[in-house]
């Protein structure tokens, strides 16, 4: 024999399943909660504890608020990145409205050879030839190919590229400095950094037969001038 309460439970159960599987808006959730409360009151003779329905409502509102906060935080995180769109997609910066100005950038890096390789380079006895001369030319060529290597870099007209390499006997290393200049609408930091990077890789390639323990390190921008952001120096 079934009691009325048992019947009421069976009729209320499908609604509760719909309630907790509902992925719609907070308005739909509130409506479903209200209907469930009415059914429970008709079955048990009294409404459910207010803390239960309030807890569910609060959880739904909290989830909606968290989702909105995450979306706002995501948009804010992209705001200062010019190479990223509002939705996080990669984009090339439009520089058409920027002013033309003299732009110069200087970068540096280091290749630690170790004493054995350092002595061979110093004596110009490496099997592939003059390490420093080849690396210098490679760095200059690298600067001119920056936009082909870095996807979102602009193809700019360089007015000057300088790459200097010097042996450091105290650290058994090659010190590399690269400079790039242009009269244009975008900076040349990447060109200077690419010059140093390609020169460093060339030193490694020229010397790798003598040692695999060579390290390329400390590649960084030292200073830049020109453009909207003005002058910048690592020393300041």
PDB file of C-alpha atoms in Angstrom:
ATOM      1  CA  UNK A   1       0.000   0.000   0.000  1.00  0.00           C
ATOM      2  CA  UNK A   2       1.405   3.364  -0.958  1.00  0.00           C
ATOM      3  CA  UNK A   3       1.034   6.407   1.211  1.00  0.00           C
ATOM      4  CA  UNK A   4       0.229   9.852  -0.259  1.00  0.00           C
ATOM      5  CA  UNK A   5       3.663  10.951   0.874  1.00  0.00           C
ATOM      6  CA  UNK A   6       5.290   8.232  -1.243  1.00  0.00           C
ATOM      7  CA  UNK A   7       3.289   9.352  -4.257  1.00  0.00           C
ATOM      8  CA  UNK A   8       4.282  12.937  -3.690  1.00  0.00           C
ATOM      9  CA  UNK A   9       7.953  12.013  -3.551  1.00  0.00           C
ATOM     10  CA  UNK A  10       7.749  10.245  -6.892  1.00  0.00           C
ATOM     11  CA  UNK A  11       6.094  13.220  -8.556  1.00  0.00           C
ATOM     12  CA  UNK A  12       8.585  15.676  -7.083  1.00  0.00           C
ATOM     13  CA  UNK A  13      11.642  13.650  -8.028  1.00  0.00           C
ATOM     14  CA  UNK A  14      11.666  14.357 -11.816  1.00  0.00           C
ATOM     15  CA  UNK A  15      11.548  18.100 -11.121  1.00  0.00           C
ATOM     16  CA  UNK A  16      14.546  17.873  -8.801  1.00  0.00           C
ATOM     17  CA  UNK A  17      16.472  16.050 -11.520  1.00  0.00           C
ATOM     18  CA  UNK A  18      15.627  18.844 -13.961  1.00  0.00           C
ATOM     19  CA  UNK A  19      16.693  21.404 -11.372  1.00  0.00           C
ATOM     20  CA  UNK A  20      20.180  20.053 -10.806  1.00  0.00           C
ATOM     21  CA  UNK A  21      20.796  19.201 -14.470  1.00  0.00           C
ATOM     22  CA  UNK A  22      19.641  22.655 -15.608  1.00  0.00           C
ATOM     23  CA  UNK A  23      22.404  24.584 -17.375  1.00  0.00           C
ATOM     24  CA  UNK A  24      20.268  27.625 -18.272  1.00  0.00           C
ATOM     25  CA  UNK A  25      20.128  31.123 -16.819  1.00  0.00           C
ATOM     26  CA  UNK A  26      19.793  32.086 -13.152  1.00  0.00           C
ATOM     27  CA  UNK A  27      16.152  33.152 -13.886  1.00  0.00           C
ATOM     28  CA  UNK A  28      15.267  29.626 -15.039  1.00  0.00           C
ATOM     29  CA  UNK A  29      16.988  28.193 -11.973  1.00  0.00           C
ATOM     30  CA  UNK A  30      15.003  30.442  -9.617  1.00  0.00           C
ATOM     31  CA  UNK A  31      11.721  29.448 -11.314  1.00  0.00           C
ATOM     32  CA  UNK A  32      12.571  25.753 -10.975  1.00  0.00           C
ATOM     33  CA  UNK A  33      13.435  26.210  -7.285  1.00  0.00           C
ATOM     34  CA  UNK A  34      10.113  27.962  -6.664  1.00  0.00           C
ATOM     35  CA  UNK A  35       8.168  25.113  -8.315  1.00  0.00           C
ATOM     36  CA  UNK A  36      10.097  22.536  -6.297  1.00  0.00           C
ATOM     37  CA  UNK A  37       9.357  24.400  -3.064  1.00  0.00           C
ATOM     38  CA  UNK A  38       5.623  24.405  -3.873  1.00  0.00           C
ATOM     39  CA  UNK A  39       5.595  20.658  -4.558  1.00  0.00           C
ATOM     40  CA  UNK A  40       7.526  19.898  -1.371  1.00  0.00           C
ATOM     41  CA  UNK A  41       5.096  22.046   0.610  1.00  0.00           C
ATOM     42  CA  UNK A  42       2.127  20.167  -0.858  1.00  0.00           C
ATOM     43  CA  UNK A  43       3.745  16.812   0.011  1.00  0.00           C
ATOM     44  CA  UNK A  44       5.162  17.554   3.456  1.00  0.00           C
ATOM     45  CA  UNK A  45       2.710  20.215   4.555  1.00  0.00           C
ATOM     46  CA  UNK A  46       5.392  22.863   4.987  1.00  0.00           C
ATOM     47  CA  UNK A  47       7.958  24.609   2.782  1.00  0.00           C
ATOM     48  CA  UNK A  48      11.582  23.457   2.837  1.00  0.00           C
ATOM     49  CA  UNK A  49      14.050  25.286   5.104  1.00  0.00           C
ATOM     50  CA  UNK A  50      14.814  28.716   3.703  1.00  0.00           C
ATOM     51  CA  UNK A  51      18.531  28.016   4.046  1.00  0.00           C
ATOM     52  CA  UNK A  52      18.306  25.297   1.359  1.00  0.00           C
ATOM     53  CA  UNK A  53      16.708  27.406  -1.370  1.00  0.00           C
ATOM     54  CA  UNK A  54      18.756  30.422  -0.385  1.00  0.00           C
ATOM     55  CA  UNK A  55      21.949  28.406  -0.596  1.00  0.00           C
ATOM     56  CA  UNK A  56      21.130  27.210  -4.114  1.00  0.00           C
ATOM     57  CA  UNK A  57      20.217  30.740  -5.237  1.00  0.00           C
ATOM     58  CA  UNK A  58      23.410  32.135  -3.748  1.00  0.00           C
ATOM     59  CA  UNK A  59      25.523  29.457  -5.403  1.00  0.00           C
ATOM     60  CA  UNK A  60      23.956  30.211  -8.793  1.00  0.00           C
ATOM     61  CA  UNK A  61      24.511  33.958  -8.398  1.00  0.00           C
ATOM     62  CA  UNK A  62      28.088  33.402  -7.197  1.00  0.00           C
ATOM     63  CA  UNK A  63      28.862  31.223 -10.230  1.00  0.00           C
ATOM     64  CA  UNK A  64      27.436  33.829 -12.618  1.00  0.00           C
ATOM     65  CA  UNK A  65      29.464  36.559 -10.888  1.00  0.00           C
ATOM     66  CA  UNK A  66      32.662  34.507 -11.072  1.00  0.00           C
ATOM     67  CA  UNK A  67      32.166  33.853 -14.797  1.00  0.00           C
ATOM     68  CA  UNK A  68      31.629  37.561 -15.451  1.00  0.00           C
ATOM     69  CA  UNK A  69      34.733  38.425 -13.392  1.00  0.00           C
ATOM     70  CA  UNK A  70      36.862  35.928 -15.313  1.00  0.00           C
ATOM     71  CA  UNK A  71      35.695  37.382 -18.637  1.00  0.00           C
ATOM     72  CA  UNK A  72      36.531  40.918 -17.467  1.00  0.00           C
ATOM     73  CA  UNK A  73      39.952  39.820 -16.144  1.00  0.00           C
ATOM     74  CA  UNK A  74      40.743  38.128 -19.469  1.00  0.00           C
ATOM     75  CA  UNK A  75      39.948  41.331 -21.379  1.00  0.00           C
ATOM     76  CA  UNK A  76      42.072  43.389 -18.973  1.00  0.00           C
ATOM     77  CA  UNK A  77      45.013  40.990 -19.309  1.00  0.00           C
ATOM     78  CA  UNK A  78      45.100  41.536 -23.081  1.00  0.00           C
ATOM     79  CA  UNK A  79      44.695  45.324 -22.868  1.00  0.00           C
ATOM     80  CA  UNK A  80      48.429  46.096 -22.648  1.00  0.00           C
ATOM     81  CA  UNK A  81      49.550  43.583 -25.270  1.00  0.00           C
ATOM     82  CA  UNK A  82      49.472  45.177 -28.709  1.00  0.00           C
ATOM     83  CA  UNK A  83      50.084  41.894 -30.549  1.00  0.00           C
ATOM     84  CA  UNK A  84      46.984  40.269 -29.004  1.00  0.00           C
ATOM     85  CA  UNK A  85      43.382  41.080 -29.912  1.00  0.00           C
ATOM     86  CA  UNK A  86      40.451  41.458 -27.507  1.00  0.00           C
ATOM     87  CA  UNK A  87      39.727  37.719 -27.707  1.00  0.00           C
ATOM     88  CA  UNK A  88      43.348  36.634 -27.293  1.00  0.00           C
ATOM     89  CA  UNK A  89      44.080  36.045 -30.976  1.00  0.00           C
ATOM     90  CA  UNK A  90      47.438  37.032 -32.493  1.00  0.00           C
ATOM     91  CA  UNK A  91      47.439  40.149 -34.618  1.00  0.00           C
ATOM     92  CA  UNK A  92      49.924  42.414 -36.396  1.00  0.00           C
ATOM     93  CA  UNK A  93      49.949  45.951 -35.033  1.00  0.00           C
ATOM     94  CA  UNK A  94      48.749  48.694 -37.373  1.00  0.00           C
ATOM     95  CA  UNK A  95      51.472  51.387 -37.297  1.00  0.00           C
ATOM     96  CA  UNK A  96      50.016  53.581 -40.046  1.00  0.00           C
ATOM     97  CA  UNK A  97      49.065  56.349 -37.604  1.00  0.00           C
ATOM     98  CA  UNK A  98      52.426  56.435 -35.838  1.00  0.00           C
ATOM     99  CA  UNK A  99      54.894  59.246 -36.396  1.00  0.00           C
ATOM    100  CA  UNK A 100      58.144  58.698 -38.282  1.00  0.00           C
ATOM    101  CA  UNK A 101      61.164  59.109 -36.029  1.00  0.00           C
ATOM    102  CA  UNK A 102      64.795  58.099 -35.708  1.00  0.00           C
ATOM    103  CA  UNK A 103      64.925  54.764 -33.907  1.00  0.00           C
ATOM    104  CA  UNK A 104      68.001  53.010 -32.557  1.00  0.00           C
ATOM    105  CA  UNK A 105      68.337  49.853 -30.444  1.00  0.00           C
ATOM    106  CA  UNK A 106      71.367  48.122 -28.938  1.00  0.00           C
ATOM    107  CA  UNK A 107      71.416  44.509 -27.710  1.00  0.00           C
ATOM    108  CA  UNK A 108      74.099  42.314 -26.206  1.00  0.00           C
ATOM    109  CA  UNK A 109      74.828  38.650 -25.624  1.00  0.00           C
ATOM    110  CA  UNK A 110      77.573  36.236 -24.683  1.00  0.00           C
ATOM    111  CA  UNK A 111      78.867  32.862 -25.892  1.00  0.00           C
ATOM    112  CA  UNK A 112      80.872  30.962 -23.269  1.00  0.00           C
ATOM    113  CA  UNK A 113      83.363  28.755 -25.107  1.00  0.00           C
ATOM    114  CA  UNK A 114      85.531  27.196 -22.428  1.00  0.00           C
ATOM    115  CA  UNK A 115      89.319  27.486 -22.436  1.00  0.00           C
ATOM    116  CA  UNK A 116      90.021  24.847 -25.090  1.00  0.00           C
ATOM    117  CA  UNK A 117      87.703  26.353 -27.719  1.00  0.00           C
ATOM    118  CA  UNK A 118      88.592  29.882 -26.699  1.00  0.00           C
ATOM    119  CA  UNK A 119      92.273  29.228 -27.422  1.00  0.00           C
ATOM    120  CA  UNK A 120      91.417  27.791 -30.849  1.00  0.00           C
ATOM    121  CA  UNK A 121      89.240  30.793 -31.737  1.00  0.00           C
ATOM    122  CA  UNK A 122      91.895  33.223 -30.500  1.00  0.00           C
ATOM    123  CA  UNK A 123      94.510  31.549 -32.669  1.00  0.00           C
ATOM    124  CA  UNK A 124      92.075  31.354 -35.622  1.00  0.00           C
ATOM    125  CA  UNK A 125      92.573  27.608 -35.792  1.00  0.00           C
ATOM    126  CA  UNK A 126      88.975  26.421 -36.009  1.00  0.00           C
ATOM    127  CA  UNK A 127      88.346  24.053 -38.908  1.00  0.00           C
ATOM    128  CA  UNK A 128      85.511  26.143 -40.369  1.00  0.00           C
ATOM    129  CA  UNK A 129      87.596  29.322 -40.521  1.00  0.00           C
ATOM    130  CA  UNK A 130      87.505  32.782 -38.954  1.00  0.00           C
ATOM    131  CA  UNK A 131      84.768  32.475 -36.311  1.00  0.00           C
ATOM    132  CA  UNK A 132      84.393  36.148 -35.446  1.00  0.00           C
ATOM    133  CA  UNK A 133      84.269  37.412 -39.045  1.00  0.00           C
ATOM    134  CA  UNK A 134      81.682  34.873 -40.138  1.00  0.00           C
ATOM    135  CA  UNK A 135      79.532  35.493 -37.044  1.00  0.00           C
ATOM    136  CA  UNK A 136      79.663  39.253 -37.664  1.00  0.00           C
ATOM    137  CA  UNK A 137      78.325  38.867 -41.200  1.00  0.00           C
ATOM    138  CA  UNK A 138      75.709  36.383 -40.013  1.00  0.00           C
ATOM    139  CA  UNK A 139      74.452  38.851 -37.393  1.00  0.00           C
ATOM    140  CA  UNK A 140      74.087  41.622 -39.978  1.00  0.00           C
ATOM    141  CA  UNK A 141      72.195  39.298 -42.338  1.00  0.00           C
ATOM    142  CA  UNK A 142      70.033  38.108 -39.461  1.00  0.00           C
ATOM    143  CA  UNK A 143      68.949  41.640 -38.570  1.00  0.00           C
ATOM    144  CA  UNK A 144      67.774  42.189 -42.150  1.00  0.00           C
ATOM    145  CA  UNK A 145      65.709  38.975 -42.028  1.00  0.00           C
ATOM    146  CA  UNK A 146      63.960  39.651 -38.716  1.00  0.00           C
ATOM    147  CA  UNK A 147      60.453  40.005 -40.174  1.00  0.00           C
ATOM    148  CA  UNK A 148      60.869  36.625 -41.923  1.00  0.00           C
ATOM    149  CA  UNK A 149      61.843  34.942 -38.652  1.00  0.00           C
ATOM    150  CA  UNK A 150      59.464  36.623 -36.185  1.00  0.00           C
ATOM    151  CA  UNK A 151      55.878  36.329 -37.503  1.00  0.00           C
ATOM    152  CA  UNK A 152      54.390  39.606 -36.262  1.00  0.00           C
ATOM    153  CA  UNK A 153      57.400  41.870 -36.869  1.00  0.00           C
ATOM    154  CA  UNK A 154      57.056  44.559 -39.512  1.00  0.00           C
ATOM    155  CA  UNK A 155      59.273  44.533 -42.581  1.00  0.00           C
ATOM    156  CA  UNK A 156      61.122  47.802 -42.036  1.00  0.00           C
ATOM    157  CA  UNK A 157      63.883  49.653 -43.872  1.00  0.00           C
ATOM    158  CA  UNK A 158      67.037  49.556 -41.777  1.00  0.00           C
ATOM    159  CA  UNK A 159      69.415  52.470 -42.204  1.00  0.00           C
ATOM    160  CA  UNK A 160      72.228  50.839 -40.236  1.00  0.00           C
ATOM    161  CA  UNK A 161      73.249  47.532 -38.654  1.00  0.00           C
ATOM    162  CA  UNK A 162      76.366  47.028 -36.551  1.00  0.00           C
ATOM    163  CA  UNK A 163      77.599  43.775 -35.002  1.00  0.00           C
ATOM    164  CA  UNK A 164      80.769  43.694 -32.878  1.00  0.00           C
ATOM    165  CA  UNK A 165      82.364  40.595 -31.359  1.00  0.00           C
ATOM    166  CA  UNK A 166      85.163  40.647 -28.773  1.00  0.00           C
ATOM    167  CA  UNK A 167      87.042  37.872 -27.009  1.00  0.00           C
ATOM    168  CA  UNK A 168      86.931  37.905 -23.198  1.00  0.00           C
ATOM    169  CA  UNK A 169      89.923  35.920 -21.844  1.00  0.00           C
ATOM    170  CA  UNK A 170      88.692  36.133 -18.241  1.00  0.00           C
ATOM    171  CA  UNK A 171      85.506  34.182 -18.979  1.00  0.00           C
ATOM    172  CA  UNK A 172      86.755  32.354 -22.096  1.00  0.00           C
ATOM    173  CA  UNK A 173      83.811  33.850 -23.956  1.00  0.00           C
ATOM    174  CA  UNK A 174      82.819  35.943 -26.944  1.00  0.00           C
ATOM    175  CA  UNK A 175      81.020  39.193 -26.091  1.00  0.00           C
ATOM    176  CA  UNK A 176      78.576  40.287 -28.818  1.00  0.00           C
ATOM    177  CA  UNK A 177      76.911  43.660 -29.311  1.00  0.00           C
ATOM    178  CA  UNK A 178      74.397  44.440 -32.031  1.00  0.00           C
ATOM    179  CA  UNK A 179      72.900  47.762 -33.059  1.00  0.00           C
ATOM    180  CA  UNK A 180      70.074  48.500 -35.490  1.00  0.00           C
ATOM    181  CA  UNK A 181      68.760  51.855 -36.704  1.00  0.00           C
ATOM    182  CA  UNK A 182      65.858  53.056 -38.833  1.00  0.00           C
ATOM    183  CA  UNK A 183      63.846  56.143 -39.715  1.00  0.00           C
ATOM    184  CA  UNK A 184      60.371  54.729 -39.451  1.00  0.00           C
ATOM    185  CA  UNK A 185      57.127  54.132 -37.565  1.00  0.00           C
ATOM    186  CA  UNK A 186      58.146  51.138 -35.444  1.00  0.00           C
ATOM    187  CA  UNK A 187      61.095  50.235 -33.257  1.00  0.00           C
ATOM    188  CA  UNK A 188      64.167  48.180 -34.124  1.00  0.00           C
ATOM    189  CA  UNK A 189      64.624  46.297 -30.846  1.00  0.00           C
ATOM    190  CA  UNK A 190      63.852  42.967 -32.483  1.00  0.00           C
ATOM    191  CA  UNK A 191      66.376  43.617 -35.252  1.00  0.00           C
ATOM    192  CA  UNK A 192      69.130  44.310 -32.712  1.00  0.00           C
ATOM    193  CA  UNK A 193      68.213  41.230 -30.684  1.00  0.00           C
ATOM    194  CA  UNK A 194      68.042  39.060 -33.801  1.00  0.00           C
ATOM    195  CA  UNK A 195      71.475  40.274 -34.901  1.00  0.00           C
ATOM    196  CA  UNK A 196      72.988  39.209 -31.564  1.00  0.00           C
ATOM    197  CA  UNK A 197      71.102  35.908 -31.525  1.00  0.00           C
ATOM    198  CA  UNK A 198      72.106  34.875 -35.051  1.00  0.00           C
ATOM    199  CA  UNK A 199      75.729  35.908 -34.421  1.00  0.00           C
ATOM    200  CA  UNK A 200      75.723  33.804 -31.229  1.00  0.00           C
ATOM    201  CA  UNK A 201      74.290  30.785 -33.041  1.00  0.00           C
ATOM    202  CA  UNK A 202      76.938  31.172 -35.744  1.00  0.00           C
ATOM    203  CA  UNK A 203      79.724  31.155 -33.149  1.00  0.00           C
ATOM    204  CA  UNK A 204      78.247  27.935 -31.786  1.00  0.00           C
ATOM    205  CA  UNK A 205      78.007  26.394 -35.258  1.00  0.00           C
ATOM    206  CA  UNK A 206      81.596  27.313 -36.084  1.00  0.00           C
ATOM    207  CA  UNK A 207      82.878  25.808 -32.828  1.00  0.00           C
ATOM    208  CA  UNK A 208      80.585  22.867 -32.073  1.00  0.00           C
ATOM    209  CA  UNK A 209      83.003  20.306 -33.548  1.00  0.00           C
ATOM    210  CA  UNK A 210      85.489  21.170 -30.803  1.00  0.00           C
ATOM    211  CA  UNK A 211      83.004  21.157 -27.909  1.00  0.00           C
ATOM    212  CA  UNK A 212      79.327  20.571 -27.201  1.00  0.00           C
ATOM    213  CA  UNK A 213      79.596  22.397 -23.870  1.00  0.00           C
ATOM    214  CA  UNK A 214      79.359  25.888 -25.397  1.00  0.00           C
ATOM    215  CA  UNK A 215      76.700  28.136 -23.822  1.00  0.00           C
ATOM    216  CA  UNK A 216      74.767  31.019 -25.372  1.00  0.00           C
ATOM    217  CA  UNK A 217      73.623  33.334 -22.598  1.00  0.00           C
ATOM    218  CA  UNK A 218      72.631  36.829 -21.442  1.00  0.00           C
ATOM    219  CA  UNK A 219      70.978  37.996 -24.677  1.00  0.00           C
ATOM    220  CA  UNK A 220      69.097  41.179 -23.782  1.00  0.00           C
ATOM    221  CA  UNK A 221      68.148  44.663 -24.944  1.00  0.00           C
ATOM    222  CA  UNK A 222      70.502  47.292 -23.526  1.00  0.00           C
ATOM    223  CA  UNK A 223      68.929  50.527 -24.730  1.00  0.00           C
ATOM    224  CA  UNK A 224      66.624  52.074 -27.313  1.00  0.00           C
ATOM    225  CA  UNK A 225      65.767  55.553 -28.507  1.00  0.00           C
ATOM    226  CA  UNK A 226      62.909  57.079 -30.477  1.00  0.00           C
ATOM    227  CA  UNK A 227      59.238  56.296 -30.812  1.00  0.00           C
ATOM    228  CA  UNK A 228      56.232  57.116 -28.625  1.00  0.00           C
ATOM    229  CA  UNK A 229      57.712  55.442 -25.534  1.00  0.00           C
ATOM    230  CA  UNK A 230      60.875  57.546 -25.807  1.00  0.00           C
ATOM    231  CA  UNK A 231      64.347  56.561 -24.670  1.00  0.00           C
ATOM    232  CA  UNK A 232      65.066  53.569 -22.453  1.00  0.00           C
ATOM    233  CA  UNK A 233      68.263  52.147 -20.973  1.00  0.00           C
ATOM    234  CA  UNK A 234      68.884  49.101 -18.819  1.00  0.00           C
ATOM    235  CA  UNK A 235      71.306  51.129 -16.681  1.00  0.00           C
ATOM    236  CA  UNK A 236      68.615  53.648 -15.681  1.00  0.00           C
TER     237      UNK A 236
END
